[in-house]
Amino acid sequence: MTSLSDRLTRGSASSPSQVEHARRLVADWQLLADLAFADLTLWVPLPGGAWWCVAQVRPLTAPTSRPEDLVGAEVGGAVAEPFVVAHREGRPVTEGEPDWSGAAPRRREVIPVGHNGVVVAVLAKDTNLAVTRSPSTLELTYLDIAADLCLMVSAGTFPPQKPQDAEMSPRVGDGLVRLDGSGRVTYASPNALSAYRRIGVDRDLAGAELTTLTRAAAADRVAGEAAAAGIAAAVAGRFPDPMDVEGRTATMLVRALPLHAPGGEAGALVLVRDVTDVRRRDRALLTKDATIREIHHRVKNNLQTVAALLRLQARRMTEPAARAALEESVRRVSSIAVVHETLAGSREDVVDVDDVLDQVLPMLGDLASVGPAARTQRTGSFGELPAAAATPLVLAVTELLHNAAEHAFPDGEPGIIELVADRTGDDLVVRVRDNGQGLPEGFDLAGSDGLGLQIVRTLVTSELGGSLSMGAPAEHSGTEVVLVLPGAGLPRR
C-alpha cells in the first residue's frame, strides 16, 4: 500500500502545501468522526474523471456504517456526482435519499476540503441511520460542533497548521466543554465535569467563565495563567498547544480549539482528559532514567580508574610480556568505559556504535605496538544497537583491529586495516581486513590459543549469537575476519 502522501499526489492535491494540509486533516479527523457519529472517507479526483479514496476513519462513538475498507476504491458516474458538485462549487452537498445498498442504511454528506481558496479533496461523511438514539443534550451538542467543524474544513480553517499528537490529545469521550464567544460554558459533558472536579473545581461549569475557573484550580500560578491564556486564544480564533493543568491532587490535559464557522456564532471547543496516572508514570520513568544514566556514569568512572591503575602498573613493569598484557587490559577496559560513557549521555538503552568506535579507534594508535605506517579506515554504518549487544560488539571489533595492527605488519611496513559494516538482509556483517602478510601456514581459528581471538570467539558466539570466520580476502593478499550478527541489521523499533 502506498503512503498517504503518494495517494494524495496522484490526485488533485499535488502541491506540497496541499498534501500537507490533507495530511494534517487525516491526522486530526478522529475528532470530527466522533462528534458527527459518522464514518469519514477522503476522496481525490483522478485525471480520467474517477474519484479515488485515499483515507478512511470510523467513529468511536457510534457503530460504523462502512465496515469495508474503502482506501484504494474508485468511483465514478452517478455515485461520484456529489463529489463533483462539492469540488466544483466549494460547498457541502447532502444526498437526498438514504443509501440502502449496504448492511445498514446510511446518509452521506460531502464536504469540500479547502486550502488557500482551492478545494484539494472532498470529505464524505456517512451516518448510520439504523442506530436509534434519544436526542440528548450531549448528542445534539456533538452534532452542532461537528457541523461547525465541517464548515471550517470547507473554509480551510480546520485542521490547525501545527500537527497534533493524536495519541496524546484528549478525545471527545474524555471530556468536552463548549464555550460561547465570551468564553462562558454553554455545555460541559459529564466526564468534563468529573475532570474539573478532580483538579479542585467544586461547582457546576454551566455559565461560568472557563478561563477563570481553570486559572484558579491550577496549583502552579504560571501554568494556570498559560492554560487560561490558551483557552482565551481559542475563543479568539487561534489554535493553542495542548497544556497540562495540575491541581492539588490531579492533573488534567486541556486542548482548546476555536469554533469559528463561516456565518455561525463564534466560540470554542475545549477537550479535557484526566492524565494524573500518566504524568505520575512519566515522572517515575524520568527518575528511573536519570538513575540508570547515573549508574552508567559511575561505572564509566570506575572503569577509567581501573584503566589508570593498570596503566601505572604497566609503566613499572620491566618484563615486556607483562607490560604488553597490562596494556591490552587497559585497552579492553577503556573500550567498555566508552560504551558506558555513551549510555550515560543517552536517554535510551541503546548505543550509537559508530560514535563509540570513533572514540575507540584513536585509542588503538596509542596502545598498539605498531608504528604509524598502519592506517585504519572505517566504511559503512553500524547504526544503533541495544547496550547488551553494543558492548561485546565494540570489544570484539577493537580486539580484531588490535590483532591486525599487531600481527599483519610485523616489520612496520605501510599498510591499511579496513573496518567495514554492511547489512545483508536482516543481518549485520562486519569485516576487518588488512593487506598485510596474511595468515600463517596451517592456521586454524578454532584451535588458536591467542587470548585476543579466544575473547572474540566467546563474545561473538556466546554474547551476540553470531558467527566468526577468518581467511584471505578475495581481491588482495592479507587477512579478512568476518562477523555475522543475525537480526542486528533490522531497524530498531
Short mmCIF file of C-alpha atoms in Angstrom, two decimals:
data_model
loop_
_atom_site.label_atom_id
_atom_site.label_comp_id
_atom_site.label_asym_id
_atom_site.label_seq_id
_atom_site.Cartn_x
_atom_site.Cartn_y
_atom_site.Cartn_z
CA MET A 1 0.00 0.00 0.00
CA THR A 2 1.38 3.41 -0.97
CA SER A 3 1.70 6.20 1.60
CA LEU A 4 -0.97 8.84 2.08
CA SER A 5 1.31 11.47 0.52
CA ASP A 6 1.73 9.34 -2.61
CA ARG A 7 -2.01 8.78 -2.88
CA LEU A 8 -2.73 12.49 -2.47
CA THR A 9 -0.13 13.43 -5.07
CA ARG A 10 -1.70 11.05 -7.56
CA GLY A 11 -4.95 13.00 -7.21
CA SER A 12 -5.55 16.74 -7.17
CA ALA A 13 -3.54 17.56 -4.03
CA SER A 14 -0.33 17.97 -5.95
CA SER A 15 1.49 20.89 -4.31
CA PRO A 16 3.43 20.23 -1.08
CA SER A 17 1.26 22.64 0.92
CA GLN A 18 -1.95 20.94 -0.29
CA VAL A 19 -0.58 17.49 0.54
CA GLU A 20 0.49 18.65 3.99
CA HIS A 21 -2.94 20.23 4.66
CA ALA A 22 -4.71 16.98 3.75
CA ARG A 23 -2.26 15.01 5.91
CA ARG A 24 -2.99 17.26 8.90
CA LEU A 25 -6.71 16.75 8.37
CA VAL A 26 -6.33 12.97 8.38
CA ALA A 27 -4.14 13.17 11.48
CA ASP A 28 -6.85 15.08 13.37
CA TRP A 29 -10.11 13.83 11.87
CA GLN A 30 -10.93 11.22 14.54
CA LEU A 31 -12.28 14.19 16.50
CA LEU A 32 -14.69 15.07 13.69
CA ALA A 33 -15.79 11.44 13.18
CA ASP A 34 -16.57 11.05 16.88
CA LEU A 35 -18.52 14.30 17.07
CA ALA A 36 -20.52 13.51 13.93
CA PHE A 37 -21.15 9.84 14.84
CA ALA A 38 -20.12 9.13 11.25
CA ASP A 39 -17.57 7.37 9.08
CA LEU A 40 -15.28 9.70 7.14
CA THR A 41 -13.51 9.00 3.86
CA LEU A 42 -11.22 11.33 1.91
CA TRP A 43 -11.52 11.35 -1.90
CA VAL A 44 -9.41 12.97 -4.61
CA PRO A 45 -10.19 13.28 -8.33
CA LEU A 46 -8.16 11.30 -10.85
CA PRO A 47 -7.23 12.56 -14.33
CA GLY A 48 -9.74 10.24 -16.01
CA GLY A 49 -12.74 11.63 -14.13
CA ALA A 50 -13.00 8.94 -11.43
CA TRP A 51 -12.62 9.61 -7.69
CA TRP A 52 -10.16 7.73 -5.52
CA CYS A 53 -10.46 7.07 -1.77
CA VAL A 54 -7.14 7.85 -0.06
CA ALA A 55 -8.02 7.59 3.66
CA GLN A 56 -10.76 6.35 5.98
CA VAL A 57 -11.67 6.64 9.67
CA ARG A 58 -14.52 5.17 11.71
CA PRO A 59 -16.18 6.76 14.76
CA LEU A 60 -15.51 5.60 18.29
CA THR A 61 -18.87 6.94 19.44
CA ALA A 62 -21.19 5.01 17.11
CA PRO A 63 -21.39 1.81 15.04
CA THR A 64 -19.71 2.08 11.66
CA SER A 65 -21.76 2.42 8.51
CA ARG A 66 -18.81 1.37 6.32
CA PRO A 67 -17.35 -1.91 7.65
CA GLU A 68 -15.49 -2.47 4.37
CA ASP A 69 -12.07 -0.94 3.69
CA LEU A 70 -12.57 1.78 1.07
CA VAL A 71 -8.97 3.00 0.78
CA GLY A 72 -7.91 2.47 -2.83
CA ALA A 73 -11.50 2.22 -4.13
CA GLU A 74 -12.50 4.22 -7.22
CA VAL A 75 -16.00 5.50 -8.04
CA GLY A 76 -17.47 7.40 -10.93
CA GLY A 77 -20.75 8.23 -12.66
CA ALA A 78 -23.81 9.00 -10.55
CA VAL A 79 -22.12 7.82 -7.35
CA ALA A 80 -19.42 10.48 -7.76
CA GLU A 81 -21.81 13.31 -8.70
CA PRO A 82 -21.94 14.79 -5.14
CA PHE A 83 -18.13 14.77 -5.13
CA VAL A 84 -18.06 16.71 -8.38
CA VAL A 85 -20.55 19.32 -7.16
CA ALA A 86 -18.81 19.83 -3.81
CA HIS A 87 -15.42 20.08 -5.51
CA ARG A 88 -16.61 22.48 -8.22
CA GLU A 89 -18.81 24.74 -6.09
CA GLY A 90 -16.86 24.57 -2.83
CA ARG A 91 -19.91 23.87 -0.67
CA PRO A 92 -21.21 20.87 1.32
CA VAL A 93 -23.61 18.60 -0.57
CA THR A 94 -26.14 16.37 1.20
CA GLU A 95 -27.64 13.44 -0.69
CA GLY A 96 -31.43 13.35 -0.67
CA GLU A 97 -32.36 9.70 -0.13
CA PRO A 98 -30.54 7.29 2.19
CA ASP A 99 -28.37 4.61 0.66
CA TRP A 100 -29.91 1.18 1.30
CA SER A 101 -27.36 -0.85 -0.64
CA GLY A 102 -25.14 -1.77 2.32
CA ALA A 103 -25.63 -3.72 5.53
CA ALA A 104 -27.18 -0.64 7.15
CA PRO A 105 -28.95 2.42 5.70
CA ARG A 106 -26.75 5.47 5.63
CA ARG A 107 -26.91 9.08 4.64
CA ARG A 108 -23.95 10.81 3.03
CA GLU A 109 -22.82 14.41 3.20
CA VAL A 110 -19.88 15.52 1.04
CA ILE A 111 -17.72 18.35 2.36
CA PRO A 112 -15.09 20.14 0.26
CA VAL A 113 -11.63 20.35 1.82
CA GLY A 114 -10.48 23.92 1.24
CA HIS A 115 -6.94 25.22 1.44
CA ASN A 116 -5.89 28.75 0.46
CA GLY A 117 -9.04 29.21 -1.60
CA VAL A 118 -8.63 25.91 -3.50
CA VAL A 119 -10.57 22.67 -2.97
CA VAL A 120 -7.90 19.97 -2.69
CA ALA A 121 -10.15 16.98 -1.88
CA VAL A 122 -13.64 16.10 -0.63
CA LEU A 123 -14.66 14.53 2.64
CA ALA A 124 -17.53 12.02 2.61
CA LYS A 125 -19.41 11.77 5.92
CA ASP A 126 -21.53 8.60 6.13
CA THR A 127 -24.01 8.37 9.03
CA ASN A 128 -25.52 5.05 10.09
CA LEU A 129 -29.31 5.55 10.13
CA ALA A 130 -30.02 2.16 11.68
CA VAL A 131 -28.90 3.38 15.10
CA THR A 132 -31.70 4.99 17.09
CA ARG A 133 -30.62 7.50 19.72
CA SER A 134 -32.58 9.74 22.02
CA PRO A 135 -31.92 13.39 21.15
CA SER A 136 -29.92 14.08 24.32
CA THR A 137 -28.22 17.38 25.00
CA LEU A 138 -24.84 15.68 24.67
CA GLU A 139 -25.64 14.24 21.24
CA LEU A 140 -27.10 17.49 19.95
CA THR A 141 -24.04 19.38 21.18
CA TYR A 142 -21.74 16.88 19.46
CA LEU A 143 -23.61 17.24 16.17
CA ASP A 144 -23.69 21.02 16.43
CA ILE A 145 -19.93 21.17 16.96
CA ALA A 146 -19.37 18.69 14.11
CA ALA A 147 -21.39 20.93 11.79
CA ASP A 148 -19.21 23.91 12.71
CA LEU A 149 -16.02 21.91 12.14
CA CYS A 150 -17.28 20.72 8.74
CA LEU A 151 -17.85 24.32 7.69
CA MET A 152 -14.35 25.15 8.90
CA VAL A 153 -12.98 22.28 6.80
CA SER A 154 -14.73 23.78 3.77
CA ALA A 155 -13.31 27.21 4.55
CA GLY A 156 -9.81 25.81 5.10
CA THR A 157 -9.59 26.92 8.75
CA PHE A 158 -9.52 23.37 10.13
CA PRO A 159 -7.29 21.47 10.83
CA PRO A 160 -4.73 23.66 12.63
CA GLN A 161 -1.44 24.48 10.92
CA LYS A 162 0.55 22.69 13.62
CA PRO A 163 0.15 18.88 13.51
CA GLN A 164 -1.40 17.40 16.63
CA ASP A 165 -0.28 14.31 18.56
CA ALA A 166 -3.33 12.12 18.07
CA GLU A 167 -2.17 9.60 20.68
CA MET A 168 -1.86 12.13 23.50
CA SER A 169 -4.64 14.54 22.53
CA PRO A 170 -7.87 14.25 24.55
CA ARG A 171 -10.72 12.52 22.75
CA VAL A 172 -14.36 13.53 22.65
CA GLY A 173 -15.33 10.89 25.20
CA ASP A 174 -12.68 12.01 27.69
CA GLY A 175 -14.44 15.30 28.38
CA LEU A 176 -15.91 18.10 26.27
CA VAL A 177 -16.75 21.72 27.05
CA ARG A 178 -18.36 24.17 24.62
CA LEU A 179 -17.81 27.88 25.06
CA ASP A 180 -19.62 30.83 23.56
CA GLY A 181 -17.99 33.91 22.07
CA SER A 182 -17.38 35.42 25.52
CA GLY A 183 -15.64 32.32 26.86
CA ARG A 184 -18.55 31.15 29.03
CA VAL A 185 -19.55 27.50 29.23
CA THR A 186 -22.70 26.61 27.31
CA TYR A 187 -22.31 22.84 27.78
CA ALA A 188 -19.98 20.51 29.69
CA SER A 189 -20.13 16.73 29.35
CA PRO A 190 -20.27 14.57 32.49
CA ASN A 191 -16.67 13.45 32.01
CA ALA A 192 -15.53 17.06 31.71
CA LEU A 193 -17.32 17.91 34.97
CA SER A 194 -15.55 14.98 36.65
CA ALA A 195 -12.16 16.04 35.32
CA TYR A 196 -12.57 19.61 36.60
CA ARG A 197 -13.83 18.31 39.93
CA ARG A 198 -10.66 16.23 40.35
CA ILE A 199 -8.47 19.31 39.98
CA GLY A 200 -10.48 21.15 42.63
CA VAL A 201 -13.46 22.85 40.90
CA ASP A 202 -16.46 22.06 43.11
CA ARG A 203 -19.14 23.98 41.20
CA ASP A 204 -21.14 23.43 38.02
CA LEU A 205 -19.40 24.66 34.89
CA ALA A 206 -22.51 25.87 33.05
CA GLY A 207 -22.48 29.65 32.64
CA ALA A 208 -19.04 30.02 34.20
CA GLU A 209 -16.09 31.73 32.58
CA LEU A 210 -13.79 28.76 31.97
CA THR A 211 -10.56 30.75 31.95
CA THR A 212 -11.24 31.99 35.49
CA LEU A 213 -12.08 28.52 36.81
CA THR A 214 -9.03 26.94 35.16
CA ARG A 215 -6.68 29.64 36.43
CA ALA A 216 -7.99 29.32 39.98
CA ALA A 217 -7.79 25.50 40.01
CA ALA A 218 -4.14 25.31 38.92
CA ALA A 219 -1.69 24.68 41.74
CA ASP A 220 1.05 26.44 39.79
CA ARG A 221 0.23 30.07 39.05
CA VAL A 222 2.32 30.27 35.86
CA ALA A 223 0.81 27.08 34.45
CA GLY A 224 -2.67 28.31 35.34
CA GLU A 225 -2.10 31.60 33.52
CA ALA A 226 -0.80 29.70 30.47
CA ALA A 227 -3.83 27.41 30.40
CA ALA A 228 -6.24 30.30 30.76
CA ALA A 229 -4.43 32.20 28.00
CA GLY A 230 -4.70 29.16 25.74
CA ILE A 231 -8.45 28.88 26.23
CA ALA A 232 -8.86 32.61 25.60
CA ALA A 233 -6.78 32.28 22.42
CA ALA A 234 -9.11 29.54 21.14
CA VAL A 235 -12.15 31.76 21.78
CA ALA A 236 -10.38 34.47 19.78
CA GLY A 237 -9.90 32.13 16.83
CA ARG A 238 -6.40 30.72 17.34
CA PHE A 239 -5.17 27.15 17.88
CA PRO A 240 -3.11 26.98 21.10
CA ASP A 241 -0.96 23.99 22.01
CA PRO A 242 -2.40 21.42 24.43
CA MET A 243 -1.34 22.09 28.01
CA ASP A 244 -1.41 20.45 31.43
CA VAL A 245 -3.34 21.92 34.34
CA GLU A 246 -2.07 20.45 37.58
CA GLY A 247 -4.38 20.80 40.53
CA ARG A 248 -3.73 19.86 44.13
CA THR A 249 -4.49 16.16 43.65
CA ALA A 250 -4.84 15.59 39.90
CA THR A 251 -3.51 16.66 36.50
CA MET A 252 -5.73 17.47 33.51
CA LEU A 253 -4.67 17.79 29.87
CA VAL A 254 -6.51 20.60 28.06
CA ARG A 255 -6.84 21.09 24.32
CA ALA A 256 -8.75 24.14 23.09
CA LEU A 257 -9.94 24.65 19.51
CA PRO A 258 -11.73 27.64 18.00
CA LEU A 259 -15.22 27.16 16.58
CA HIS A 260 -15.42 29.96 14.03
CA ALA A 261 -17.61 28.57 11.28
CA PRO A 262 -18.44 30.97 8.43
CA GLY A 263 -21.79 32.58 9.20
CA GLY A 264 -22.02 30.93 12.62
CA GLU A 265 -21.56 32.04 16.20
CA ALA A 266 -18.00 32.30 17.44
CA GLY A 267 -16.97 30.06 20.29
CA ALA A 268 -14.52 27.35 21.26
CA LEU A 269 -14.32 23.64 21.94
CA VAL A 270 -12.31 22.51 24.96
CA LEU A 271 -11.35 18.84 25.30
CA VAL A 272 -10.08 17.67 28.66
CA ARG A 273 -8.56 14.42 29.87
CA ASP A 274 -7.51 13.26 33.32
CA VAL A 275 -3.82 12.35 32.92
CA THR A 276 -2.90 12.05 36.60
CA ASP A 277 -1.69 8.44 36.33
CA VAL A 278 0.05 9.10 33.00
CA ARG A 279 2.03 12.03 34.39
CA ARG A 280 2.89 10.07 37.53
CA ARG A 281 4.30 7.27 35.37
CA ASP A 282 6.18 9.82 33.26
CA ARG A 283 7.83 11.25 36.35
CA ALA A 284 8.70 7.76 37.59
CA LEU A 285 10.26 6.91 34.23
CA LEU A 286 12.27 10.13 34.24
CA THR A 287 13.55 9.32 37.72
CA LYS A 288 14.41 5.78 36.66
CA ASP A 289 16.10 7.05 33.50
CA ALA A 290 18.18 9.53 35.46
CA THR A 291 19.18 6.80 37.92
CA ILE A 292 20.25 4.45 35.13
CA ARG A 293 22.28 7.16 33.43
CA GLU A 294 23.95 8.00 36.75
CA ILE A 295 24.84 4.32 37.20
CA HIS A 296 26.41 4.22 33.72
CA HIS A 297 28.33 7.39 34.56
CA ARG A 298 29.70 5.87 37.77
CA VAL A 299 30.59 2.59 36.05
CA LYS A 300 32.47 4.60 33.42
CA ASN A 301 34.36 6.48 36.13
CA ASN A 302 35.24 3.25 37.93
CA LEU A 303 36.44 1.63 34.71
CA GLN A 304 38.59 4.65 33.92
CA THR A 305 40.10 4.40 37.42
CA VAL A 306 40.88 0.71 36.84
CA ALA A 307 42.45 1.54 33.45
CA ALA A 308 44.57 4.27 35.04
CA LEU A 309 45.82 1.88 37.75
CA LEU A 310 46.66 -0.77 35.16
CA ARG A 311 48.48 1.85 33.07
CA LEU A 312 50.57 2.89 36.10
CA GLN A 313 51.37 -0.72 36.82
CA ALA A 314 52.38 -1.29 33.20
CA ARG A 315 54.86 1.56 33.33
CA ARG A 316 56.61 -0.04 36.32
CA MET A 317 56.92 -3.40 34.58
CA THR A 318 60.37 -4.39 33.29
CA GLU A 319 59.17 -7.63 31.70
CA PRO A 320 57.97 -6.82 28.11
CA ALA A 321 55.36 -9.59 28.05
CA ALA A 322 53.81 -8.45 31.34
CA ARG A 323 53.77 -4.84 30.19
CA ALA A 324 52.08 -5.82 26.89
CA ALA A 325 49.46 -7.85 28.77
CA LEU A 326 48.65 -4.93 31.06
CA GLU A 327 48.45 -2.52 28.10
CA GLU A 328 46.00 -4.84 26.37
CA SER A 329 43.91 -4.92 29.55
CA VAL A 330 43.94 -1.10 29.63
CA ARG A 331 42.66 -1.03 26.05
CA ARG A 332 39.87 -3.50 26.78
CA VAL A 333 38.71 -1.75 29.92
CA SER A 334 38.84 1.65 28.17
CA SER A 335 36.68 0.34 25.30
CA ILE A 336 33.98 -0.79 27.73
CA ALA A 337 34.21 2.56 29.54
CA VAL A 338 33.48 4.41 26.29
CA VAL A 339 30.26 2.40 25.86
CA HIS A 340 29.11 3.29 29.37
CA GLU A 341 30.03 6.93 28.75
CA THR A 342 27.76 6.89 25.70
CA LEU A 343 24.93 5.32 27.71
CA ALA A 344 25.38 7.92 30.47
CA GLY A 345 24.59 10.66 27.94
CA SER A 346 21.71 8.83 26.26
CA ARG A 347 18.06 8.77 27.25
CA GLU A 348 17.59 5.31 25.80
CA ASP A 349 19.23 1.98 26.49
CA VAL A 350 20.78 1.97 23.03
CA VAL A 351 24.23 2.82 21.76
CA ASP A 352 25.28 4.58 18.57
CA VAL A 353 28.04 2.12 17.73
CA ASP A 354 29.59 4.38 15.07
CA ASP A 355 30.02 7.15 17.65
CA VAL A 356 31.65 4.75 20.12
CA LEU A 357 34.05 3.38 17.51
CA ASP A 358 35.03 6.91 16.50
CA GLN A 359 36.18 7.38 20.10
CA VAL A 360 37.78 3.94 20.46
CA LEU A 361 39.76 3.80 17.20
CA PRO A 362 42.20 6.62 18.14
CA MET A 363 43.00 4.69 21.32
CA LEU A 364 44.41 1.81 19.25
CA GLY A 365 47.19 4.02 17.92
CA ASP A 366 48.21 4.87 21.47
CA LEU A 367 48.17 1.33 22.83
CA ALA A 368 49.08 -0.96 19.92
CA SER A 369 52.70 -1.95 19.49
CA VAL A 370 52.74 -0.88 15.86
CA GLY A 371 54.21 2.09 14.01
CA PRO A 372 52.18 4.86 12.42
CA ALA A 373 52.51 3.20 8.99
CA ALA A 374 49.37 1.07 9.55
CA ARG A 375 46.24 3.17 8.96
CA THR A 376 42.68 2.23 9.92
CA GLN A 377 39.75 3.07 7.63
CA ARG A 378 36.08 2.65 8.55
CA THR A 379 33.28 2.41 5.98
CA GLY A 380 29.59 1.66 6.35
CA SER A 381 27.38 2.24 9.36
CA PHE A 382 26.77 0.03 12.37
CA GLY A 383 23.79 2.11 13.46
CA GLU A 384 22.18 1.84 16.90
CA LEU A 385 22.20 -1.37 18.91
CA PRO A 386 20.96 -2.27 22.39
CA ALA A 387 23.59 -1.84 25.07
CA ALA A 388 23.64 -5.60 25.67
CA ALA A 389 24.83 -6.11 22.08
CA ALA A 390 26.90 -2.95 21.62
CA THR A 391 29.37 -3.65 24.43
CA PRO A 392 30.52 -7.11 23.23
CA LEU A 393 30.50 -5.94 19.59
CA VAL A 394 32.75 -2.93 20.28
CA LEU A 395 35.08 -5.09 22.37
CA ALA A 396 35.25 -7.77 19.65
CA VAL A 397 35.94 -5.19 16.91
CA THR A 398 38.71 -3.49 18.90
CA GLU A 399 40.32 -6.87 19.60
CA LEU A 400 40.32 -7.69 15.89
CA LEU A 401 41.70 -4.29 14.91
CA HIS A 402 44.42 -4.55 17.52
CA ASN A 403 45.22 -8.09 16.41
CA ALA A 404 45.53 -6.96 12.79
CA ALA A 405 47.74 -4.00 13.71
CA GLU A 406 49.99 -6.19 15.80
CA HIS A 407 50.40 -9.21 13.51
CA ALA A 408 49.74 -8.12 9.91
CA PHE A 409 52.69 -5.73 9.64
CA PRO A 410 55.50 -7.14 11.79
CA ASP A 411 58.27 -5.05 10.25
CA GLY A 412 56.42 -1.73 10.33
CA GLU A 413 55.83 -1.62 6.58
CA PRO A 414 52.99 0.63 5.34
CA GLY A 415 49.58 -1.00 5.39
CA ILE A 416 45.86 -0.46 5.66
CA ILE A 417 43.33 -2.01 8.03
CA GLU A 418 39.70 -1.71 6.89
CA LEU A 419 36.65 -1.91 9.13
CA VAL A 420 33.54 -2.43 7.01
CA ALA A 421 29.95 -2.63 8.29
CA ASP A 422 27.25 -3.87 5.94
CA ARG A 423 23.69 -5.11 6.14
CA THR A 424 22.79 -8.30 4.31
CA GLY A 425 19.07 -8.84 4.66
CA ASP A 426 18.35 -8.83 8.40
CA ASP A 427 21.98 -9.47 9.38
CA LEU A 428 24.78 -7.09 10.28
CA VAL A 429 28.02 -8.19 8.62
CA VAL A 430 31.28 -6.74 9.98
CA ARG A 431 34.57 -7.23 8.14
CA VAL A 432 38.04 -6.45 9.46
CA ARG A 433 40.61 -6.89 6.68
CA ASP A 434 44.18 -5.87 6.08
CA ASN A 435 46.71 -6.05 3.25
CA GLY A 436 49.46 -7.43 5.43
CA GLN A 437 51.41 -10.68 5.43
CA GLY A 438 48.35 -12.94 5.76
CA LEU A 439 47.70 -15.94 7.99
CA PRO A 440 50.50 -18.39 8.82
CA GLU A 441 50.55 -21.77 7.07
CA GLY A 442 48.09 -24.21 8.59
CA PHE A 443 46.32 -21.59 10.75
CA ASP A 444 43.15 -22.90 12.42
CA LEU A 445 40.79 -20.37 14.00
CA ALA A 446 39.10 -22.94 16.22
CA GLY A 447 42.44 -24.19 17.50
CA SER A 448 44.07 -20.79 18.04
CA ASP A 449 45.26 -20.26 21.60
CA GLY A 450 45.69 -16.48 21.33
CA LEU A 451 43.86 -14.66 24.12
CA GLY A 452 42.51 -11.97 21.80
CA LEU A 453 40.93 -14.46 19.38
CA GLN A 454 39.56 -16.52 22.27
CA ILE A 455 37.88 -13.38 23.63
CA VAL A 456 36.44 -12.55 20.20
CA ARG A 457 35.09 -16.10 19.69
CA THR A 458 33.41 -16.05 23.07
CA LEU A 459 31.88 -12.60 22.54
CA VAL A 460 30.59 -13.31 19.03
CA THR A 461 29.19 -16.78 19.59
CA SER A 462 28.02 -16.61 23.21
CA GLU A 463 27.11 -12.95 23.74
CA LEU A 464 25.97 -11.96 20.25
CA GLY A 465 24.75 -15.30 18.88
CA GLY A 466 26.72 -14.72 15.69
CA SER A 467 29.37 -16.49 13.63
CA LEU A 468 33.07 -15.79 13.04
CA SER A 469 35.24 -16.75 10.06
CA MET A 470 38.81 -15.91 9.11
CA GLY A 471 40.66 -16.22 5.80
CA ALA A 472 42.30 -14.40 2.92
CA PRO A 473 40.39 -11.64 1.08
CA ALA A 474 39.33 -12.49 -2.46
CA GLU A 475 40.68 -9.30 -4.03
CA HIS A 476 44.13 -8.97 -2.43
CA SER A 477 46.62 -10.53 -0.03
CA GLY A 478 46.26 -10.20 3.71
CA THR A 479 43.63 -11.37 6.17
CA GLU A 480 39.87 -10.88 6.46
CA VAL A 481 37.78 -11.62 9.52
CA VAL A 482 34.01 -11.73 9.03
CA LEU A 483 31.47 -11.36 11.87
CA VAL A 484 27.83 -12.12 11.04
CA LEU A 485 25.27 -10.97 13.63
CA PRO A 486 21.76 -12.33 12.83
CA GLY A 487 18.94 -9.83 13.20
CA ALA A 488 21.20 -6.89 14.13
CA GLY A 489 20.60 -5.27 10.75
CA LEU A 490 16.88 -4.84 11.40
CA PRO A 491 15.70 -1.26 12.07
CA ARG A 492 15.34 -0.59 15.80
CA ARG A 493 11.64 -0.36 16.76
#
